[in-house]
Coordinates of N, CA and C in Angstrom, one line a residue:
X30 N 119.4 57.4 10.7 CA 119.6 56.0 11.1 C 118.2 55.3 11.3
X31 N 117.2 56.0 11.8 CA 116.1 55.0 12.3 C 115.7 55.1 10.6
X32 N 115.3 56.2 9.9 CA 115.0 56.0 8.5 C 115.4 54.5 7.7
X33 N 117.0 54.4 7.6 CA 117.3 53.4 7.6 C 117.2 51.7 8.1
X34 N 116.4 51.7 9.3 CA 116.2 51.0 10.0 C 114.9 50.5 9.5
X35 N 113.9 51.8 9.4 CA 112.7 51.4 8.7 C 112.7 50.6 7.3
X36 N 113.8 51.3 6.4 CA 114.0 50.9 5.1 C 114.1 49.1 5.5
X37 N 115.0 48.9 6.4 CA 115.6 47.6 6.2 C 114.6 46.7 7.0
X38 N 113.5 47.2 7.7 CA 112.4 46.6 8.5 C 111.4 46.3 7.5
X39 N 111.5 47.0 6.6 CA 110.3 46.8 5.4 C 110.8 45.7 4.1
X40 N 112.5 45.5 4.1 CA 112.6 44.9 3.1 C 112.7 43.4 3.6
X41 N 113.4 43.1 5.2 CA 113.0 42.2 6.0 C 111.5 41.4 5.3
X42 N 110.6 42.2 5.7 CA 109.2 41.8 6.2 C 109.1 41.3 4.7
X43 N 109.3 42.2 3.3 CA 109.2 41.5 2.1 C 110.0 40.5 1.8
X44 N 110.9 40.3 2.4 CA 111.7 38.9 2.5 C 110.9 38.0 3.3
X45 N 110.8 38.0 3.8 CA 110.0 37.2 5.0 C 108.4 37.0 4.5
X46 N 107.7 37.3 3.6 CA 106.4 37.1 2.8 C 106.5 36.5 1.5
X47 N 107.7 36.8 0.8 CA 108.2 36.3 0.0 C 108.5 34.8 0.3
X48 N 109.3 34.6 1.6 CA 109.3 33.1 2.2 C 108.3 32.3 2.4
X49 N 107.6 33.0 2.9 CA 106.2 32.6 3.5 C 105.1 32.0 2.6
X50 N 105.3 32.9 1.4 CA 104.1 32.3 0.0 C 104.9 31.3 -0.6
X51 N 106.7 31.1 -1.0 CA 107.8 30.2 -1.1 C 106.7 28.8 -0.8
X52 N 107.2 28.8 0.5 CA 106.7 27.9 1.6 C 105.8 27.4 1.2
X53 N 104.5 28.2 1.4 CA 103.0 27.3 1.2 C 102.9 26.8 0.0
X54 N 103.6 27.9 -1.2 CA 103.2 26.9 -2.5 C 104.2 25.8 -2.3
X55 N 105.1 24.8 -1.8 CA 105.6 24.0 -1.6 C 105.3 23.1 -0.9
X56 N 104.5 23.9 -0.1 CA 104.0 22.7 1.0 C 102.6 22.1 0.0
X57 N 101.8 23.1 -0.7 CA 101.0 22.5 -1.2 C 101.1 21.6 -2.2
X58 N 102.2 21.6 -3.0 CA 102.8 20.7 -3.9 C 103.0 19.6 -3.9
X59 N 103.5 19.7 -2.1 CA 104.2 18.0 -1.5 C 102.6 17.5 -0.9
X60 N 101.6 18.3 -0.6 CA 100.5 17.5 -0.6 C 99.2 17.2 -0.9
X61 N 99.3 17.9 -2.8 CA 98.7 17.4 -4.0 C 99.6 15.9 -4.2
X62 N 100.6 16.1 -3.6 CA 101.4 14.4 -4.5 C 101.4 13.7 -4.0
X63 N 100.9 13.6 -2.7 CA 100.4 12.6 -2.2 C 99.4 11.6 -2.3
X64 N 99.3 10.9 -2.6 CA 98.5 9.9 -3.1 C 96.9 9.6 -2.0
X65 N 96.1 9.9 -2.8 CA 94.9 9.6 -1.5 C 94.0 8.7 -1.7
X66 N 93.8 7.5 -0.9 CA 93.0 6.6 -1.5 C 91.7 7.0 -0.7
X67 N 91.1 5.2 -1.2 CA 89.5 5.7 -0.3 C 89.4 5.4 1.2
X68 N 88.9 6.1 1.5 CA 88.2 6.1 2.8 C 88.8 4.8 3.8
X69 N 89.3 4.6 5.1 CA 89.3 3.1 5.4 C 88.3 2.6 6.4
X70 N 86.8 2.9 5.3 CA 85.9 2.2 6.3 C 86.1 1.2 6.8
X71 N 85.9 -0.2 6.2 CA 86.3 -1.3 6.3 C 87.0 -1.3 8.4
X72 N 87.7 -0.9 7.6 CA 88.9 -1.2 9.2 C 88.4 -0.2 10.5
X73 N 87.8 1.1 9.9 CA 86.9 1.8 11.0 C 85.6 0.2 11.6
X74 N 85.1 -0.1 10.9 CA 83.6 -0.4 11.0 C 84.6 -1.7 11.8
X75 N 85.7 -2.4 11.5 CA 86.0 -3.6 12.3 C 86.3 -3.1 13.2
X76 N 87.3 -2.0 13.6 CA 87.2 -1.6 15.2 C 86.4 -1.2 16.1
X77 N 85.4 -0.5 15.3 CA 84.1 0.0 16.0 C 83.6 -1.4 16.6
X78 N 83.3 -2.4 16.1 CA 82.6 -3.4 16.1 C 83.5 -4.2 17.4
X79 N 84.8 -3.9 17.3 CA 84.9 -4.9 18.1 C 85.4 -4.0 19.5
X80 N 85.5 -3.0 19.4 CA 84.6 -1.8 20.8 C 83.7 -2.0 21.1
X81 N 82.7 -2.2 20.2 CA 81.3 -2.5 21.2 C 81.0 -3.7 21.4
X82 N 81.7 -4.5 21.0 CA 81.9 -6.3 21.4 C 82.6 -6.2 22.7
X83 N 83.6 -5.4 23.2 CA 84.4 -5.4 24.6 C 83.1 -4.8 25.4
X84 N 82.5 -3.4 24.6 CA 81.6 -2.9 26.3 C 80.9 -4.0 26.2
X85 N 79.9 -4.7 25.2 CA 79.1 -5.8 25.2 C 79.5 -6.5 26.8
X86 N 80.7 -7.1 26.4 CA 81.5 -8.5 27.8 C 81.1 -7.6 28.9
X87 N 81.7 -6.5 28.8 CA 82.0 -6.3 30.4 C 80.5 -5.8 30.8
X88 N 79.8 -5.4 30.1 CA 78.2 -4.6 30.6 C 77.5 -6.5 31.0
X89 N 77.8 -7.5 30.4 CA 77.5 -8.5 30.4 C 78.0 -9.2 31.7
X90 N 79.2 -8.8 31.8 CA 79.7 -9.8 32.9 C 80.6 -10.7 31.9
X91 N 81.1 -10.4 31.2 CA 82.3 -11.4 30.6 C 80.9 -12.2 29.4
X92 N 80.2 -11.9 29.2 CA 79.1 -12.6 28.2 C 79.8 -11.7 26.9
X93 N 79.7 -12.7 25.7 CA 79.6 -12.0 24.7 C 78.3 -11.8 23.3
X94 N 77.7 -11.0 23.4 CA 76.6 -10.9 22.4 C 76.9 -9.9 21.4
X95 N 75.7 -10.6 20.2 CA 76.1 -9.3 18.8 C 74.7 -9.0 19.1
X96 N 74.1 -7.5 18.3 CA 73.0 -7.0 17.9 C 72.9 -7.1 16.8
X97 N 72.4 -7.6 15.8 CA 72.7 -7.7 15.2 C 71.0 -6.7 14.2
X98 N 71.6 -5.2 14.0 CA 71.4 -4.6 13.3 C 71.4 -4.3 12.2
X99 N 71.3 -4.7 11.1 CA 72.4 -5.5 9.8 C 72.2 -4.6 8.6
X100 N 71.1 -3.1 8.4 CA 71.4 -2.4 7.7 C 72.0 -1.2 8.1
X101 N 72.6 -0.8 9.8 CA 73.8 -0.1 10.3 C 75.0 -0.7 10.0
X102 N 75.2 -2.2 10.5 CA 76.4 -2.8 10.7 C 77.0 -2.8 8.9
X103 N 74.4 -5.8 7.9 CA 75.3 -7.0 7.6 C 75.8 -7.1 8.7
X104 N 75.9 -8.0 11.0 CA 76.3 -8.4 11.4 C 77.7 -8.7 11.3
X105 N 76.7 -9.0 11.4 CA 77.6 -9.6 12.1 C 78.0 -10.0 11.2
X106 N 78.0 -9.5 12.1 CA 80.1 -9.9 11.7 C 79.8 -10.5 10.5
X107 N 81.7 -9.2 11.6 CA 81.5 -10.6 10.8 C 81.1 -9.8 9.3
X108 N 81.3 -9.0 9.1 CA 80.6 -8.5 8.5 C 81.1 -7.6 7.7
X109 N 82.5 -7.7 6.1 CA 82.2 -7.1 5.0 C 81.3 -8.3 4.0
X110 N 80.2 -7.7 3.1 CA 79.5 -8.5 1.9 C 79.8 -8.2 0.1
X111 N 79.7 -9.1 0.2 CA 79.3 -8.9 -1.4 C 78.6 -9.6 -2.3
X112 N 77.5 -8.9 -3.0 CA 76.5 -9.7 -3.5 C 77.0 -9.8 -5.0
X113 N 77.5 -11.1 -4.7 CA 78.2 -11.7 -5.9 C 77.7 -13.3 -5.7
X114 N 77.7 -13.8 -7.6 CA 77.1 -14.8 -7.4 C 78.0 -15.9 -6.8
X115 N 77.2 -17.1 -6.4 CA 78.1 -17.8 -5.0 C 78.7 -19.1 -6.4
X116 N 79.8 -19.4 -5.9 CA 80.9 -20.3 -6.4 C 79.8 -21.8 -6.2
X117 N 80.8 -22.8 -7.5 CA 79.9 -23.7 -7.8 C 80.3 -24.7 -6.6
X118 N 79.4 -25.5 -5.6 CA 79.6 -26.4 -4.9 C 80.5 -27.3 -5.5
X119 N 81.3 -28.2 -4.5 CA 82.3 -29.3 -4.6 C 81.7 -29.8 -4.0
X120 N 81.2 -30.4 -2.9 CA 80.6 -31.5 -2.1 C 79.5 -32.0 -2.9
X121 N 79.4 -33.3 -2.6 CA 79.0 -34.4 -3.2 C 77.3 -33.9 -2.9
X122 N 75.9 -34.2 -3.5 CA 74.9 -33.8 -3.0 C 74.4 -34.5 -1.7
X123 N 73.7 -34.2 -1.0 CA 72.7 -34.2 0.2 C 71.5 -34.3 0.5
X124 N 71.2 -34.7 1.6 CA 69.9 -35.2 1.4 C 68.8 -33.8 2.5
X125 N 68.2 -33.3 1.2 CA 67.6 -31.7 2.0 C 67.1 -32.3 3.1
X126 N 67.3 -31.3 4.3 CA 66.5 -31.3 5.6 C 66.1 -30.3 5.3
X127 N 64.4 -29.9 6.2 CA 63.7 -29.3 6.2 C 64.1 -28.5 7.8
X128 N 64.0 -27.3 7.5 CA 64.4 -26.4 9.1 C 63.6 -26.5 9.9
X129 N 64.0 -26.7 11.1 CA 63.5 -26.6 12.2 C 62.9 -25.3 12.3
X130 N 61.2 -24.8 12.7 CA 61.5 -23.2 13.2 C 60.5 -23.4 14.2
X131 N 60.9 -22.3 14.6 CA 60.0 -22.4 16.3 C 60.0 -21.2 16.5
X132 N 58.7 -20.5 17.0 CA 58.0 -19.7 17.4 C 58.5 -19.1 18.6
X133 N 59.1 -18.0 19.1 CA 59.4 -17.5 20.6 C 58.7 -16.2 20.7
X134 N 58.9 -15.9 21.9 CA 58.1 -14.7 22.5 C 59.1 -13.6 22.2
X135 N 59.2 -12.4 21.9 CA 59.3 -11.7 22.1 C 60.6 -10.8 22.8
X136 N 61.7 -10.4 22.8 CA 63.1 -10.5 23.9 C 63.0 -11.6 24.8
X137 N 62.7 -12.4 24.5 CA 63.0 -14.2 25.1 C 64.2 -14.6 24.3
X138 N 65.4 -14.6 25.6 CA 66.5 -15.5 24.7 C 65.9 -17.0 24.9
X139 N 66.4 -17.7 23.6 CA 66.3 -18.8 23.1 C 67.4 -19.6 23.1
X140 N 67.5 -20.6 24.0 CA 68.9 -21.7 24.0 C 69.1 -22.0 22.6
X141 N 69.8 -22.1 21.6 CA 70.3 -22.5 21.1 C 71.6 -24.0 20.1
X142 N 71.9 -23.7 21.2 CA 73.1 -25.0 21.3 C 74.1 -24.5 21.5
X143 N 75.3 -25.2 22.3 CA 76.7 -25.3 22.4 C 76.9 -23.4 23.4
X144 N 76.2 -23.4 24.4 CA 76.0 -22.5 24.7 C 75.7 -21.1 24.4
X145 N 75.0 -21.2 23.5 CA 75.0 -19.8 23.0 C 73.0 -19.8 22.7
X146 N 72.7 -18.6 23.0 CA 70.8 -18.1 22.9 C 70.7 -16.9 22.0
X147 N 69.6 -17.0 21.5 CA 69.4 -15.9 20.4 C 68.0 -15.0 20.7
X148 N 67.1 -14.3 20.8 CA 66.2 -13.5 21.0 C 66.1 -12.9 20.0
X149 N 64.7 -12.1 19.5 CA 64.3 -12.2 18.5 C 63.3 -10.4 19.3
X150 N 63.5 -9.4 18.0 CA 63.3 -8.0 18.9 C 62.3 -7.8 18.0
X151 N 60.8 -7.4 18.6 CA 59.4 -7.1 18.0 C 59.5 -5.7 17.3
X152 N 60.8 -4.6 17.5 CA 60.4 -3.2 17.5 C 61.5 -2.9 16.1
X153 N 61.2 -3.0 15.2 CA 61.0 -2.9 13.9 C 61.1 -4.2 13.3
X154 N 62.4 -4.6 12.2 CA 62.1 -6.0 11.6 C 63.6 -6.3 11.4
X155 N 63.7 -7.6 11.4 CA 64.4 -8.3 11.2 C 65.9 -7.9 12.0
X156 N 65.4 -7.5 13.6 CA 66.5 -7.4 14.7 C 66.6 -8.6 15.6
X157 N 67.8 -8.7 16.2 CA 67.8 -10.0 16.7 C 69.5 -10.0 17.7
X158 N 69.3 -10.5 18.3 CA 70.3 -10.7 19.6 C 71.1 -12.0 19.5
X159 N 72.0 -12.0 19.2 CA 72.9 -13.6 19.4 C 74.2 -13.0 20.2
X160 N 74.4 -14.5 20.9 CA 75.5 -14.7 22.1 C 75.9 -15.5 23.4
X161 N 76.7 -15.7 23.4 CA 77.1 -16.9 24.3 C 76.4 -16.4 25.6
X162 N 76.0 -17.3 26.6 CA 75.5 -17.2 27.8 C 74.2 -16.4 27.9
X163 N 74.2 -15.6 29.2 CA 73.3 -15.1 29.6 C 73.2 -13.7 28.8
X164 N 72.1 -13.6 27.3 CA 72.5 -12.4 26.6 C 71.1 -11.7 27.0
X165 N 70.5 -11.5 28.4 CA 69.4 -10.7 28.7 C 69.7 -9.1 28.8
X166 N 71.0 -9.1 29.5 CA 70.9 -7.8 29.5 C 71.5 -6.9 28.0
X167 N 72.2 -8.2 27.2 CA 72.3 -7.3 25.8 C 71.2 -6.4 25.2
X168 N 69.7 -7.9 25.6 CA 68.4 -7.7 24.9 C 67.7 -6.3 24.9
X169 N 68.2 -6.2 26.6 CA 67.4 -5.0 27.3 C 67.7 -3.5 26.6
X170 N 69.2 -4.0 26.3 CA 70.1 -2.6 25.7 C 70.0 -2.5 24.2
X171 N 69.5 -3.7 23.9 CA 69.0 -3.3 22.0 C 67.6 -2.9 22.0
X172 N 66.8 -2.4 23.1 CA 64.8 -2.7 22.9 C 65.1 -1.0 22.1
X173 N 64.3 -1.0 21.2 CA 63.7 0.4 20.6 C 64.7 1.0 19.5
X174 N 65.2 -0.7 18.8 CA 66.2 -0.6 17.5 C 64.9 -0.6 16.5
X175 N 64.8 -0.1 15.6 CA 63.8 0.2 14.6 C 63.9 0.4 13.5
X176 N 63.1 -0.3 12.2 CA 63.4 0.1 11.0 C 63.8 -1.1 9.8
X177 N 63.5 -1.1 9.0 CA 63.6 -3.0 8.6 C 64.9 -3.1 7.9
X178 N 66.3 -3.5 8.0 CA 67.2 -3.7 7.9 C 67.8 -4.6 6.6
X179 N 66.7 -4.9 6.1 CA 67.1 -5.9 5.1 C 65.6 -5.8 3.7
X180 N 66.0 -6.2 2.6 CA 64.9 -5.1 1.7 C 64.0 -7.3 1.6
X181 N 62.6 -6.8 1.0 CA 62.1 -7.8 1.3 C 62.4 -9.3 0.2
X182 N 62.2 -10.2 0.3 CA 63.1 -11.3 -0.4 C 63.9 -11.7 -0.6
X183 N 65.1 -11.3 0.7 CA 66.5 -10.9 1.3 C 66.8 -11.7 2.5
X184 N 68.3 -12.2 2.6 CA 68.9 -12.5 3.9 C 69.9 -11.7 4.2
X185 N 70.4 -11.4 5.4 CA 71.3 -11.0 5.9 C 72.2 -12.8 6.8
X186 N 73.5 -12.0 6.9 CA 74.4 -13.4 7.5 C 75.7 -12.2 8.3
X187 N 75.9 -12.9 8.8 CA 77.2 -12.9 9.8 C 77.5 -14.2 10.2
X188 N 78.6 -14.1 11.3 CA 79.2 -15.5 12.1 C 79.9 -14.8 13.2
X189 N 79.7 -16.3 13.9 CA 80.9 -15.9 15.2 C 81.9 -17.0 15.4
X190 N 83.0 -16.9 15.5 CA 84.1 -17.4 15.0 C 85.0 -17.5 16.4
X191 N 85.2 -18.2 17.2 CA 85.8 -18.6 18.2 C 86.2 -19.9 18.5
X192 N 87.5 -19.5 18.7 CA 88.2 -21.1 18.0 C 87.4 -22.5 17.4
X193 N 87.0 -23.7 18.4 CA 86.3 -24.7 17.5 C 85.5 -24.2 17.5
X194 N 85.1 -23.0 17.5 CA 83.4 -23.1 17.2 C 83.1 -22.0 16.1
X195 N 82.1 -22.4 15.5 CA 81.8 -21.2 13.9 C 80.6 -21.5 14.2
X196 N 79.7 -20.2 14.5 CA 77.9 -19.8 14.5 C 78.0 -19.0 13.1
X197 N 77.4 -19.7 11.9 CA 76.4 -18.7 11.1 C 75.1 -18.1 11.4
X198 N 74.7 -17.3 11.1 CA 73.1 -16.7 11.8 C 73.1 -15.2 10.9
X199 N 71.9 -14.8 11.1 CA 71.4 -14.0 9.9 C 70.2 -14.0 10.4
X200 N 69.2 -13.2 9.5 CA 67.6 -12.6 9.6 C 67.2 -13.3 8.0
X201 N 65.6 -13.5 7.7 CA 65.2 -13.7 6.5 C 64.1 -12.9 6.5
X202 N 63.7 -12.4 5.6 CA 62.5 -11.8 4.9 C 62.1 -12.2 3.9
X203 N 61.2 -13.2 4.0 CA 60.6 -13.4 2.9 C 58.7 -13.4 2.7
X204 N 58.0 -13.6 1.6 CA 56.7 -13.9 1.7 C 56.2 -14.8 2.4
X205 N 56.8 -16.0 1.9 CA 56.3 -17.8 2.3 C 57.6 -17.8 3.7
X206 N 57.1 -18.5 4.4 CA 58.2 -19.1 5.6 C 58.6 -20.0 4.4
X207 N 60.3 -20.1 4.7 CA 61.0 -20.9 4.2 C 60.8 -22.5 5.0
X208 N 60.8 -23.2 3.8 CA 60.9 -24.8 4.3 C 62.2 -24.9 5.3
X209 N 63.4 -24.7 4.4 CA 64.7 -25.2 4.2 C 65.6 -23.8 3.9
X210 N 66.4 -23.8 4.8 CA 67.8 -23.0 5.1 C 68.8 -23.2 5.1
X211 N 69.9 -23.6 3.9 CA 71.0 -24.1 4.3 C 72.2 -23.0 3.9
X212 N 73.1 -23.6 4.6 CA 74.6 -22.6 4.5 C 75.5 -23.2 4.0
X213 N 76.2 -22.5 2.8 CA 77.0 -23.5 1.8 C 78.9 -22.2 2.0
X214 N 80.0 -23.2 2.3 CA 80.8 -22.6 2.7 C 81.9 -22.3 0.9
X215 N 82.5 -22.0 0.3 CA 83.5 -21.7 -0.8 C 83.6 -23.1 -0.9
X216 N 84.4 -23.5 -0.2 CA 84.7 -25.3 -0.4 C 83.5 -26.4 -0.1
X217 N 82.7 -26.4 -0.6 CA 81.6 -26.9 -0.7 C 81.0 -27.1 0.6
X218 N 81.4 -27.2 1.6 CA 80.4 -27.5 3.0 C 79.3 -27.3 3.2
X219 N 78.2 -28.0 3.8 CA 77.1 -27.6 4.0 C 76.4 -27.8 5.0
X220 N 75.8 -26.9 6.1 CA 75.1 -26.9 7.5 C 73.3 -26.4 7.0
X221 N 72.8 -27.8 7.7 CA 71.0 -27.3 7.4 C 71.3 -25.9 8.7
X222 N 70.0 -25.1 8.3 CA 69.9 -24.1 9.4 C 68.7 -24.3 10.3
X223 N 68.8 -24.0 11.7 CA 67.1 -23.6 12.3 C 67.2 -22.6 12.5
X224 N 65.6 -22.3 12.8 CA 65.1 -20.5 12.5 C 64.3 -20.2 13.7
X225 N 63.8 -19.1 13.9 CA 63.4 -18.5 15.0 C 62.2 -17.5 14.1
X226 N 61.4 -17.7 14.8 CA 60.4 -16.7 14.4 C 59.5 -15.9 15.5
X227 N 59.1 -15.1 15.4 CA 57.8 -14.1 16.1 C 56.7 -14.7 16.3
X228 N 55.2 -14.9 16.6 CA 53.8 -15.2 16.7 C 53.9 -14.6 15.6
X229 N 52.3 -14.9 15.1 CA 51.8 -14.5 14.0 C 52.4 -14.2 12.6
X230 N 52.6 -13.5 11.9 CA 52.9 -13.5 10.6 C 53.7 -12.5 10.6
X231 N 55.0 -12.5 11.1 CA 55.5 -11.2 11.2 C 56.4 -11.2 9.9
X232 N 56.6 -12.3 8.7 CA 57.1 -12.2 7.3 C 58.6 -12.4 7.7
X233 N 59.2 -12.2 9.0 CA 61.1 -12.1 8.8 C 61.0 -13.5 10.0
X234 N 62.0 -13.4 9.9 CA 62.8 -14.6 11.1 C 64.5 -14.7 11.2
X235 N 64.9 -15.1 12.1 CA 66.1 -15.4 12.5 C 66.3 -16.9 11.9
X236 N 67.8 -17.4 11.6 CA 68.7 -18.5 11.5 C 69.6 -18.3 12.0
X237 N 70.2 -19.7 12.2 CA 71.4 -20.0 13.1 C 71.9 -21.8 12.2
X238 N 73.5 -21.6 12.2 CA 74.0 -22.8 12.0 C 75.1 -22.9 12.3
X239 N 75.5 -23.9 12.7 CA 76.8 -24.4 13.3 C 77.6 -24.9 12.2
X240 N 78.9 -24.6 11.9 CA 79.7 -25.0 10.6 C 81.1 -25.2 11.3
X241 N 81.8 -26.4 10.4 CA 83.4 -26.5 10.7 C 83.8 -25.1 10.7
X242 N 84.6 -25.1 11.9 CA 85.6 -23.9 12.3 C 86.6 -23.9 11.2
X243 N 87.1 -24.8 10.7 CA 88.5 -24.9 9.6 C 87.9 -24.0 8.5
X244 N 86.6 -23.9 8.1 CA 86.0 -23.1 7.4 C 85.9 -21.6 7.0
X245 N 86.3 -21.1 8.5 CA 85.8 -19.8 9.3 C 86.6 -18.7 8.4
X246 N 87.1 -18.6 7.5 CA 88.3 -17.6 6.2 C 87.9 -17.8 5.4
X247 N 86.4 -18.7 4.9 CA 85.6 -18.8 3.6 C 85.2 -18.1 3.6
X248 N 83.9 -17.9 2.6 CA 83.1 -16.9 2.3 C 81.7 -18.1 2.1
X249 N 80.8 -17.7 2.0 CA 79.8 -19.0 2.3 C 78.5 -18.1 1.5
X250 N 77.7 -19.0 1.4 CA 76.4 -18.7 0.7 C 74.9 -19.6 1.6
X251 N 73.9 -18.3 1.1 CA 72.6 -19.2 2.3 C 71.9 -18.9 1.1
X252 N 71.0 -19.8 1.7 CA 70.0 -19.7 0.7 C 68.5 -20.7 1.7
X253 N 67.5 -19.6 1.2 CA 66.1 -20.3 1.7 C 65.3 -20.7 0.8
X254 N 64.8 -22.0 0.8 CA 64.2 -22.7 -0.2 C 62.9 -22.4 0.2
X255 N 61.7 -22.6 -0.9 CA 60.3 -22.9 -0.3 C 60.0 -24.2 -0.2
X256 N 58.9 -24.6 0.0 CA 57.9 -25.9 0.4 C 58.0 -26.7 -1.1
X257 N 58.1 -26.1 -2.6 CA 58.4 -26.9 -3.5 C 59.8 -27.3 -3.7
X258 N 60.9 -26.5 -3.3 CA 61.9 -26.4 -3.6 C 62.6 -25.6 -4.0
X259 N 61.9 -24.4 -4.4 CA 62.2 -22.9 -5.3 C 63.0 -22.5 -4.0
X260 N 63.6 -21.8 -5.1 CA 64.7 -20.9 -3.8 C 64.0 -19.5 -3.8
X261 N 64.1 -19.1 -2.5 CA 62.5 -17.5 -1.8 C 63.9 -17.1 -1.9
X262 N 65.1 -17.1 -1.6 CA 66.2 -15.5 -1.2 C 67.6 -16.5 -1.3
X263 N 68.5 -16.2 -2.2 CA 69.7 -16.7 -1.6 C 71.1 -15.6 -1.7
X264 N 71.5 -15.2 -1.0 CA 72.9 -14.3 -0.9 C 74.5 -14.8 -0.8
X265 N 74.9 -14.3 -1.1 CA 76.4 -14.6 -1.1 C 77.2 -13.5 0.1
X266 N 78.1 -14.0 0.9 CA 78.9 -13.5 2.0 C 80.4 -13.6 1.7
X267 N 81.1 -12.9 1.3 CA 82.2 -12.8 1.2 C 83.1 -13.1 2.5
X268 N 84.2 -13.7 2.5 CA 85.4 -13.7 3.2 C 85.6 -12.6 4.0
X269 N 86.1 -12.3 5.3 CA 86.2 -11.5 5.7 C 87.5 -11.6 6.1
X270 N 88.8 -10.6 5.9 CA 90.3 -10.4 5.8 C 90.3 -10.0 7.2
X271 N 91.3 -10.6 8.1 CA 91.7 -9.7 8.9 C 90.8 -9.6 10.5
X272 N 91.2 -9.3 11.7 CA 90.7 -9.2 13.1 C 89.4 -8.6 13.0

């Protein structure tokens, strides 16, 4: 009887291995056929972003600021791109304004308008702080971001998008200081920009422009002109889908 018992304990177990290999090649079948797409950065990098937009508020006191780091993040926001060439304007032409730029010190926020100040970070290139209110202690928490973010003859862009109000803003690197910065929206719109720069010859700078909010689901184009009119850098910003 136990002999027997063994016999039937052994043909068990080969039933039961027999199931077991069954099994996995089945299971692996049902998921080879599963369909696998790419990666969902995109929607990772929008939630990350707007995680560290909440600690941003509350480390602020209910302030909201970007860092705008733009070869970790392109900003802001705000921020899928594509360097595609920019769609032909509709708006009627205009009469070029020349940018305002102005020289600041160093993690000095800068008023800006409509409540919001920008600061401008010495410790690598083309870093920079934008945000509504008091964004000192953002500034404090971005010191010792490093590394130049943007390749040279280049803009970077983001926006901040809060009901009426739409901030474009971006970094420039270029040779020549640009005369003229303007922001051109898909449907022809157009906002001159002012700029922010460092002492001395530091080659990059900050922009900022204020644009119709009804705008804010375009995709928009900047572009920095020189002192003849030549365009130093112009990029294209895609539309950004979605929270």
């Amino acid at each position: 009887m136990n002999e027997d018992a063994a016999v039937n304990d052994d043909a068990a177990g080969d039933m039961r291995s027999d199931t077991d290999m069954r099994l996995g090649d089945a299971l692996r079948r049902e998921a080879d056929a599963v369909p696998v797409g790419p990666a969902p950065v995109d929607g990772v990098l929008r939630r990350g972003r707007a995680a560290r937009r909440r600690r941003t508020a509350a480390m602020a006191g209910g302030v909201t600021a970007l860092v705008a780091v733009l070869a970790v993040v392109p900003l802001s926001g705000e921020l899928t791109r594509r360097h595609t060439p920019s769609p032909p304007a509709t708006a009627p032409p205009v009469t070029a304004l020349p940018t305002a730029v102005r020289t600041v010190g160093p993690y000095e926020p800068e008023p800006i308008g409509r409540g919001h100040s920008m600061a401008l970070l010495p410790d690598g290139a083309q870093n920079y702080v934008v945000g509504a209110g008091d964004i000192a202690e953002s500034v404090d928490a971005a010191r010792g971001y490093t590394g130049d973010n943007i390749g040279p003859e280049s803009l970077s862009g983001g926006r901040i998008h809060d009901g009426e109000l739409l901030l474009h803003h971006g970094a420039f690197r270029t040779r020549l200081l640009p005369a003229r910065i303007e922001v051109r929206t898909d449907s022809g719109a157009r906002s001159p920009a002012s700029a922010l720069r460092l002492p001395g010859e530091p080659g990059w700078g900050a922009y900022y422009a204020f644009g119709d909010a009804s705008t804010a689901d375009e995709g928009w184009t900047v572009t920095a002109y020189g002192a003849d009119g030549g365009v130093l850098a112009e990029r294209y910003f895609g539309a950004v889908s979605g929270p």
